[in-house]
Short mmCIF file of N, CA and C in Angstrom, two decimals:
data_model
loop_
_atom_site.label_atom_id
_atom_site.label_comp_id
_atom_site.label_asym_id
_atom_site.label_seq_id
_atom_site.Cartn_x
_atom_site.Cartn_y
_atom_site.Cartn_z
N UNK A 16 8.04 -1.23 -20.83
CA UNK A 16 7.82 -1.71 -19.48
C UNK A 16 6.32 -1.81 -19.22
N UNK A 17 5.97 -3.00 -18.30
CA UNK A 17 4.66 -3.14 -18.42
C UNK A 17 4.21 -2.47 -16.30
N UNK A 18 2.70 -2.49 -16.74
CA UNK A 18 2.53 -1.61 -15.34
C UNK A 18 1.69 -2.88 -14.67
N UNK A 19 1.38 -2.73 -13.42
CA UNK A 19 1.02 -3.29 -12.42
C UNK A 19 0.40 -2.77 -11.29
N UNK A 20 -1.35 -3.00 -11.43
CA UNK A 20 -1.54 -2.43 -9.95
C UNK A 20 -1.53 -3.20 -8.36
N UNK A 21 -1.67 -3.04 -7.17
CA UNK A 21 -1.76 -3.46 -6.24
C UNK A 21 -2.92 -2.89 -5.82
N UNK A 22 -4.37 -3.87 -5.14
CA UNK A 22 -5.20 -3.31 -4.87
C UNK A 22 -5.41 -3.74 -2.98
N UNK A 23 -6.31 -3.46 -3.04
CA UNK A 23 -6.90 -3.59 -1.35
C UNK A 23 -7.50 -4.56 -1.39
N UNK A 24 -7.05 -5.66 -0.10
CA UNK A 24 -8.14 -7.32 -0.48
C UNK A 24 -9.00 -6.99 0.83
N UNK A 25 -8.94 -5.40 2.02
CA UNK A 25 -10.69 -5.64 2.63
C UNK A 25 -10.63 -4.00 2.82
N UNK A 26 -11.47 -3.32 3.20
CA UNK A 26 -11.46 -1.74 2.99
C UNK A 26 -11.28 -1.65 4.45
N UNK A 27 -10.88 -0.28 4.65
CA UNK A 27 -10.46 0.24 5.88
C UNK A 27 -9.35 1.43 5.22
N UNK A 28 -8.41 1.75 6.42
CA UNK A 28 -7.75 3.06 6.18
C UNK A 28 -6.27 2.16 6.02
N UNK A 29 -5.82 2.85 4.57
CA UNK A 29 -4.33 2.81 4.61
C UNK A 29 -3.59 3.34 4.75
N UNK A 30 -2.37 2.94 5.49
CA UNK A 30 -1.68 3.64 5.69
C UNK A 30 -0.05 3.68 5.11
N UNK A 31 0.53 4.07 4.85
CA UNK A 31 1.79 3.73 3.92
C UNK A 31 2.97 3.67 4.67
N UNK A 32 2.85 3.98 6.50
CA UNK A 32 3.69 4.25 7.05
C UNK A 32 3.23 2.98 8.16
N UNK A 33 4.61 2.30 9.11
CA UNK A 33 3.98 1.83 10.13
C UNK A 33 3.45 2.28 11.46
N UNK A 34 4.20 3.28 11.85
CA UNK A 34 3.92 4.56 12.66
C UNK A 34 3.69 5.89 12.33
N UNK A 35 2.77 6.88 12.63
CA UNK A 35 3.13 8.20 12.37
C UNK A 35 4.72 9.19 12.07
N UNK A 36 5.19 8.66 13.35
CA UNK A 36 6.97 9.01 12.83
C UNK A 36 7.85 8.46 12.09
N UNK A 37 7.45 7.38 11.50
CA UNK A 37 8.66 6.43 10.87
C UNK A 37 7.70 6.45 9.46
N UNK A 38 9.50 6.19 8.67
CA UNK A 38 9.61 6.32 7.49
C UNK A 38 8.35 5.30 7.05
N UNK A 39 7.87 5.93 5.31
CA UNK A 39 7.13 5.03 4.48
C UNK A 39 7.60 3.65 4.49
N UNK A 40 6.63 2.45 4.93
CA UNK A 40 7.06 1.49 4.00
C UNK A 40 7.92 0.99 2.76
N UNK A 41 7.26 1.92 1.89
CA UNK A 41 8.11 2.23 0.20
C UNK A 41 8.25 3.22 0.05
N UNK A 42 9.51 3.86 -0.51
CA UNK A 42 9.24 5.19 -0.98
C UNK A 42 8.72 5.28 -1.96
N UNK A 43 8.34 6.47 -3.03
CA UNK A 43 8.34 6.76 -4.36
C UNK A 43 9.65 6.41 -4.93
N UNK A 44 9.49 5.63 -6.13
CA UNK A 44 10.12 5.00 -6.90
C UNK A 44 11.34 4.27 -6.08
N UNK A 45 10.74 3.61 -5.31
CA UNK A 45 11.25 2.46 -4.60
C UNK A 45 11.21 1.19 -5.54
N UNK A 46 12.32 0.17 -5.54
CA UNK A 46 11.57 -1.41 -6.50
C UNK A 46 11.37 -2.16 -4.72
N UNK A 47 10.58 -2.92 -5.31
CA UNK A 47 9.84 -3.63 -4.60
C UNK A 47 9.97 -5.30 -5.18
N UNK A 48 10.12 -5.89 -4.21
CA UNK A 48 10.24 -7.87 -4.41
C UNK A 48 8.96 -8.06 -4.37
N UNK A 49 8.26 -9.00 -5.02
CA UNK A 49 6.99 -10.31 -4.26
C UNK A 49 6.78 -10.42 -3.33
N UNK A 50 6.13 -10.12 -2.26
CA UNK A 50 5.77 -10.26 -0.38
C UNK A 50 6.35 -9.15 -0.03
N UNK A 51 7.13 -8.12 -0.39
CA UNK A 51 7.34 -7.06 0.47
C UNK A 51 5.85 -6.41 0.90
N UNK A 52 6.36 -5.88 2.28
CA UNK A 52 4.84 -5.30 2.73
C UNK A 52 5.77 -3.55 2.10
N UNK A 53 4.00 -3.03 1.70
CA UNK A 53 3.99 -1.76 0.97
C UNK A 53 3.04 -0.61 1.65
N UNK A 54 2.00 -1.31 2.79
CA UNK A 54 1.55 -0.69 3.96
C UNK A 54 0.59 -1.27 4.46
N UNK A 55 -0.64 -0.84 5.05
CA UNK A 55 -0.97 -1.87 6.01
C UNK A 55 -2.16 -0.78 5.98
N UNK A 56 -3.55 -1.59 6.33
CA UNK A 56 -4.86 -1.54 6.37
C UNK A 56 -5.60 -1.53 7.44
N UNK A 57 -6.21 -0.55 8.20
CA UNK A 57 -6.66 -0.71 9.40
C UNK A 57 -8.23 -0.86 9.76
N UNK A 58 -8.91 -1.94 9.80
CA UNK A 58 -10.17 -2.16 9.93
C UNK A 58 -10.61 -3.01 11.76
N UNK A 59 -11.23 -1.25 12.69
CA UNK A 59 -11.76 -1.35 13.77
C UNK A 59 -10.34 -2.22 14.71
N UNK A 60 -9.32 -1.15 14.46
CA UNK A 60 -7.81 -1.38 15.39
C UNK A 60 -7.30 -2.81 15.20
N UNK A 61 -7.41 -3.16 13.86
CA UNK A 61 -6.87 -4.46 13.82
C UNK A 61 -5.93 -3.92 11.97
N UNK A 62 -4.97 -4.46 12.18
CA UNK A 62 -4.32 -3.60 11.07
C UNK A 62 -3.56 -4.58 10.75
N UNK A 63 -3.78 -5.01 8.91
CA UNK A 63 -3.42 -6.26 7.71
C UNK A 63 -2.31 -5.65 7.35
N UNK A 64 -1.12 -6.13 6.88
CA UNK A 64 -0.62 -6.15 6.00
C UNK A 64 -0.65 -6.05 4.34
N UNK A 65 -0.29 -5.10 3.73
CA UNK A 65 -0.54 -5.27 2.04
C UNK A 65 0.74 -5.45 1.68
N UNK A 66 0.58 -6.42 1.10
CA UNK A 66 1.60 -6.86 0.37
C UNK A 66 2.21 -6.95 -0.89
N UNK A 67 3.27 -6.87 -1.72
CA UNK A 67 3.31 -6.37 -3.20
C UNK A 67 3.02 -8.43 -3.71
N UNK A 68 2.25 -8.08 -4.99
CA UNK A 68 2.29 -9.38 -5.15
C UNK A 68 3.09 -9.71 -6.68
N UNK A 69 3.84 -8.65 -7.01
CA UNK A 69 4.68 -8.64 -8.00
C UNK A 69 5.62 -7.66 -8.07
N UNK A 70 7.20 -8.42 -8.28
CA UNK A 70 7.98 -7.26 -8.00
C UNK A 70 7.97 -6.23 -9.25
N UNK A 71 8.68 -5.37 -8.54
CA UNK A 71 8.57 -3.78 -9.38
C UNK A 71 9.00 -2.00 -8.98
N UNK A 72 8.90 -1.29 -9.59
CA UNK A 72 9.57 -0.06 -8.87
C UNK A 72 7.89 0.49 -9.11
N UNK A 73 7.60 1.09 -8.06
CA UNK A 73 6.67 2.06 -7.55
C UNK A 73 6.89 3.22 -8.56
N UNK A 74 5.78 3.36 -9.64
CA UNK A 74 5.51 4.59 -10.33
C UNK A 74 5.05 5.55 -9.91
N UNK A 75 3.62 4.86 -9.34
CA UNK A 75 2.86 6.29 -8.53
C UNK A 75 1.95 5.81 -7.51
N UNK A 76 1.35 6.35 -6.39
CA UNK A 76 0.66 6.06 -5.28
C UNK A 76 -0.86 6.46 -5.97
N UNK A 77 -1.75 5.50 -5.96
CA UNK A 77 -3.31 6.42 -6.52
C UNK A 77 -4.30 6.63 -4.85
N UNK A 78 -3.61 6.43 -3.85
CA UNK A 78 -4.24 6.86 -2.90
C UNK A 78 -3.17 7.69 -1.97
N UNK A 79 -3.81 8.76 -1.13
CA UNK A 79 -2.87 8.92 -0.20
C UNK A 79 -2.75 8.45 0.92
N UNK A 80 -1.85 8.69 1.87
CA UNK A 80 -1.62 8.14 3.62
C UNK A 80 -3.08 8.34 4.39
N UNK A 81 -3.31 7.22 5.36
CA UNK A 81 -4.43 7.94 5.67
C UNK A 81 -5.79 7.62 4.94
N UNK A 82 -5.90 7.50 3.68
CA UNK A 82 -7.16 7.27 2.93
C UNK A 82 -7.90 6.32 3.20
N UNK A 83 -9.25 6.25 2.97
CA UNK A 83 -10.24 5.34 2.99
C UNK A 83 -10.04 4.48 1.91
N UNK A 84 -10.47 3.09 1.75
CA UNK A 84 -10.46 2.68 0.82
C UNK A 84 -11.30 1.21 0.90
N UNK A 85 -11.58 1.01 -0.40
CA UNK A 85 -12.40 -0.09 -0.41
C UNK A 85 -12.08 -1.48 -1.10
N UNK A 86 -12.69 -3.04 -0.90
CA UNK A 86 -12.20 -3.97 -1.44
C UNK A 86 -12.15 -3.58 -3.09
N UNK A 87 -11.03 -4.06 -3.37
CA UNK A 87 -10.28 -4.10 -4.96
C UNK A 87 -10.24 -2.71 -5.37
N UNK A 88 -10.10 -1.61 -4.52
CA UNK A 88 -9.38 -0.44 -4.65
C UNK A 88 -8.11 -0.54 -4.96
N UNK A 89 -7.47 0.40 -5.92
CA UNK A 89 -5.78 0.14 -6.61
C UNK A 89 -5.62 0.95 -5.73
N UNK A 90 -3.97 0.69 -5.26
CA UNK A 90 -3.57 1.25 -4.12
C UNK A 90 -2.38 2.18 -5.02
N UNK A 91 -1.53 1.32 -5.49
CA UNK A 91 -0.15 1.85 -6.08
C UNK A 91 -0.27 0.94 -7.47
N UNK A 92 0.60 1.74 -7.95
CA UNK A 92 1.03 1.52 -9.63
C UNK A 92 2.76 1.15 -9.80
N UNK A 93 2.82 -0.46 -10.45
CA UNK A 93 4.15 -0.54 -10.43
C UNK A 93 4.70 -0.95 -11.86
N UNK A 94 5.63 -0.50 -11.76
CA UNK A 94 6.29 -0.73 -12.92
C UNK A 94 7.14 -2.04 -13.20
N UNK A 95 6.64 -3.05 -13.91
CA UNK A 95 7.29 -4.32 -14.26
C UNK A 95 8.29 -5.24 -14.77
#
């Protein structure tokens, strides 16, 4: 099986959830389609969408909830 990362296309804080109370976007070892959103990016209260751009099951998260992150930062690792 081949791997796949998903990175960040502008920096700001990700988040993996859409609200504080509600469930992850993806879980761990979730599969994932092409365009599913996988969490969302918040730069100065305006908050992007990330999107998977290849389907796959979620191996591992290389950032956590919450994290800073920067353009072409790998976000998650998927399995192909």
């Amino acid at each position: 099986m081949a791997s796949h990362t998903i990175s960040a296309r502008t920096p700001g804080v990700f988040y993996r959830r859409p609200s504080p109370d509600a469930e992850p976007y993806v879980a761990d070892g979730a599969t994932v389609a092409e365009g599913d959103t996988i969490g969302l990016i918040e730069v100065m209260k305006t908050y992007r969408e990330v999107k998977a751009d290849t389907a796959g099951t979620v191996s591992r998260w290389l950032v956590d909830n919450e994290d800073e992150v920067t353009i072409g930062q790998n976000l998650v690792e998927l399995d192909t």
